[in-house]
Short mmCIF file of C-alpha atoms and ligand atoms in Angstrom, two decimals:
data_model
loop_
_atom_site.label_atom_id
_atom_site.label_comp_id
_atom_site.label_asym_id
_atom_site.label_seq_id
_atom_site.Cartn_x
_atom_site.Cartn_y
_atom_site.Cartn_z
CA MET A 26 161.83 109.74 90.81
CA LYS A 27 160.87 111.98 93.70
CA PHE A 28 157.58 112.93 91.99
CA LYS A 29 156.65 109.33 91.39
CA THR A 30 157.09 108.47 95.05
CA LEU A 31 155.01 111.47 96.09
CA SER A 32 152.11 110.55 93.81
CA LEU A 33 152.04 107.02 95.20
CA VAL A 34 151.82 108.39 98.72
CA VAL A 35 148.95 110.72 97.74
CA PHE A 36 147.13 107.86 96.05
CA ALA A 37 147.43 105.69 99.15
CA PHE A 38 146.10 108.53 101.29
CA VAL A 39 143.05 108.99 99.04
CA LEU A 40 142.26 105.28 99.22
CA ALA A 41 142.48 105.33 103.01
CA ALA A 42 140.21 108.39 103.21
CA CYS A 43 137.56 106.73 101.06
CA ALA A 44 137.61 103.57 103.13
CA GLY A 45 137.26 105.42 106.41
CA GLY A 46 134.49 107.98 105.94
CA GLY A 47 130.74 108.12 105.43
CA ALA A 48 127.94 105.76 106.31
CA PRO A 49 128.67 102.08 106.92
CA ALA A 50 128.72 100.20 103.65
CA GLN A 51 125.98 97.72 103.01
CA ALA A 52 126.81 94.28 101.81
CA THR A 53 127.18 93.80 98.08
CA THR A 54 128.38 90.27 98.70
CA LEU A 55 126.11 87.76 100.40
CA GLU A 56 127.06 84.29 101.52
CA VAL A 57 124.10 82.13 102.38
CA ASP A 58 124.05 78.58 103.64
CA MET A 59 121.01 76.46 102.81
CA VAL A 60 120.07 73.39 104.80
CA GLU A 61 116.89 71.57 105.86
CA PHE A 62 115.08 73.81 106.43
CA MET A 63 116.53 77.27 106.73
CA PHE A 64 118.61 80.01 105.17
CA SER A 65 121.59 81.10 107.25
CA PRO A 66 121.68 84.01 107.67
CA LYS A 67 118.04 84.72 106.84
CA GLU A 68 118.01 88.53 106.81
CA TYR A 69 120.06 90.68 104.47
CA SER A 70 120.63 94.39 103.98
CA ILE A 71 121.79 95.58 100.58
CA PRO A 72 122.04 98.85 98.65
CA ALA A 73 119.53 99.65 95.90
CA GLY A 74 120.65 99.53 92.31
CA GLN A 75 123.93 97.73 92.85
CA ALA A 76 124.90 94.31 91.58
CA ILE A 77 124.91 91.86 94.49
CA THR A 78 127.12 88.81 94.36
CA LEU A 79 125.32 85.92 96.01
CA THR A 80 127.14 82.75 96.94
CA LEU A 81 124.80 79.93 97.89
CA THR A 82 126.03 76.80 99.59
CA ASN A 83 123.64 73.91 99.92
CA SER A 84 124.85 71.95 102.94
CA GLY A 85 121.73 69.83 102.97
CA ALA A 86 120.67 66.53 101.50
CA LEU A 87 117.90 67.99 99.32
CA GLU A 88 117.80 70.46 96.44
CA HIS A 89 117.03 74.02 97.58
CA ASN A 90 116.47 77.31 95.85
CA PHE A 91 116.70 80.99 96.68
CA VAL A 92 113.73 82.85 95.26
CA ILE A 93 113.35 86.62 95.65
CA LEU A 94 109.72 87.69 95.44
CA ARG A 95 108.50 90.96 94.02
CA LYS A 96 108.41 93.77 96.57
CA GLY A 97 105.37 93.46 98.82
CA VAL A 98 104.60 89.87 97.84
CA THR A 99 104.54 87.31 100.63
CA VAL A 100 103.79 83.63 100.32
CA THR A 101 102.54 81.55 103.22
CA SER A 102 102.02 78.22 101.51
CA SER A 103 103.99 76.37 98.88
CA ALA A 104 100.88 74.39 97.92
CA ASN A 105 100.43 76.59 94.86
CA PRO A 106 103.34 77.58 92.60
CA VAL A 107 104.41 81.21 92.89
CA PRO A 108 103.25 83.09 89.77
CA ALA A 109 106.16 83.84 87.45
CA GLU A 110 105.45 87.59 87.54
CA ASP A 111 106.01 87.56 91.31
CA ILE A 112 109.52 86.11 90.99
CA LEU A 113 112.36 88.60 90.58
CA PHE A 114 115.23 86.16 90.89
CA GLU A 115 115.65 82.43 91.32
CA ALA A 116 118.74 80.30 91.88
CA VAL A 117 118.63 76.53 92.30
CA VAL A 118 121.42 74.65 94.07
CA GLY A 119 121.60 70.88 94.25
CA ALA A 120 122.34 68.97 97.44
CA GLY A 121 125.94 69.38 98.54
CA GLN A 122 126.67 71.96 95.84
CA SER A 123 127.33 75.67 95.74
CA GLY A 124 127.06 78.41 93.19
CA THR A 125 127.66 82.11 92.73
CA PHE A 126 124.95 84.34 91.25
CA THR A 127 124.34 88.02 90.66
CA PHE A 128 121.18 90.05 91.13
CA THR A 129 120.20 93.70 91.45
CA LEU A 130 117.20 95.21 93.24
CA ASP A 131 116.56 98.79 92.14
CA GLU A 132 113.79 99.81 94.50
CA ALA A 133 114.15 100.34 98.25
CA GLY A 134 111.93 98.22 100.47
CA ASP A 135 111.48 94.75 101.91
CA TYR A 136 111.58 91.65 99.74
CA GLU A 137 110.69 88.16 100.86
CA VAL A 138 113.01 85.27 100.05
CA ILE A 139 111.72 81.71 99.97
CA CYS A 140 112.72 78.24 98.96
CA SER A 141 109.96 77.24 96.58
CA VAL A 142 110.46 73.49 96.81
CA PRO A 143 107.07 72.24 98.09
CA GLY A 144 106.98 72.11 101.89
CA HIS A 145 110.27 73.93 102.48
CA LEU A 146 108.70 77.35 103.02
CA GLU A 147 106.41 75.99 105.72
CA ALA A 148 109.34 74.18 107.30
CA GLY A 149 111.21 77.46 107.75
CA MET A 150 112.98 78.34 104.51
CA VAL A 151 112.01 81.98 104.43
CA GLY A 152 114.09 85.14 104.69
CA LYS A 153 114.02 88.86 104.09
CA ILE A 154 116.07 91.31 102.03
CA THR A 155 115.99 94.96 103.04
CA VAL A 156 117.01 97.25 100.20
CA GLN A 157 118.06 100.79 101.12
CU1 LIG B 19 114.49 74.14 100.27
#
């Protein structure tokens, strides 16, 4: 009985040590609100190569989407559809709905996020993911 108690105490100490040390953890969980016409928040910092859980809530009256573009790709007009090879991830959320999605970005760098519904990008639905 004494040994069992001791091992529990050691285990708790190890957990506390892990939680306290090292560099500040980056977010592996993102919660993003979508509304006409913005993402909130609009800038995200995540670790490379780790599964990110993304919860999108569409508080608006229109359908919105969360599109992650290939590293280095930026789009300034939604007049032309984004080529499929430039899209790394896409999640569509209907008006008043929410959803949880998972994505992983393996390479460090900056990635642009847009809503690809025509006109929404120009109206302000653009964001940035920094992968480190
Ligand atoms: Cu939109």
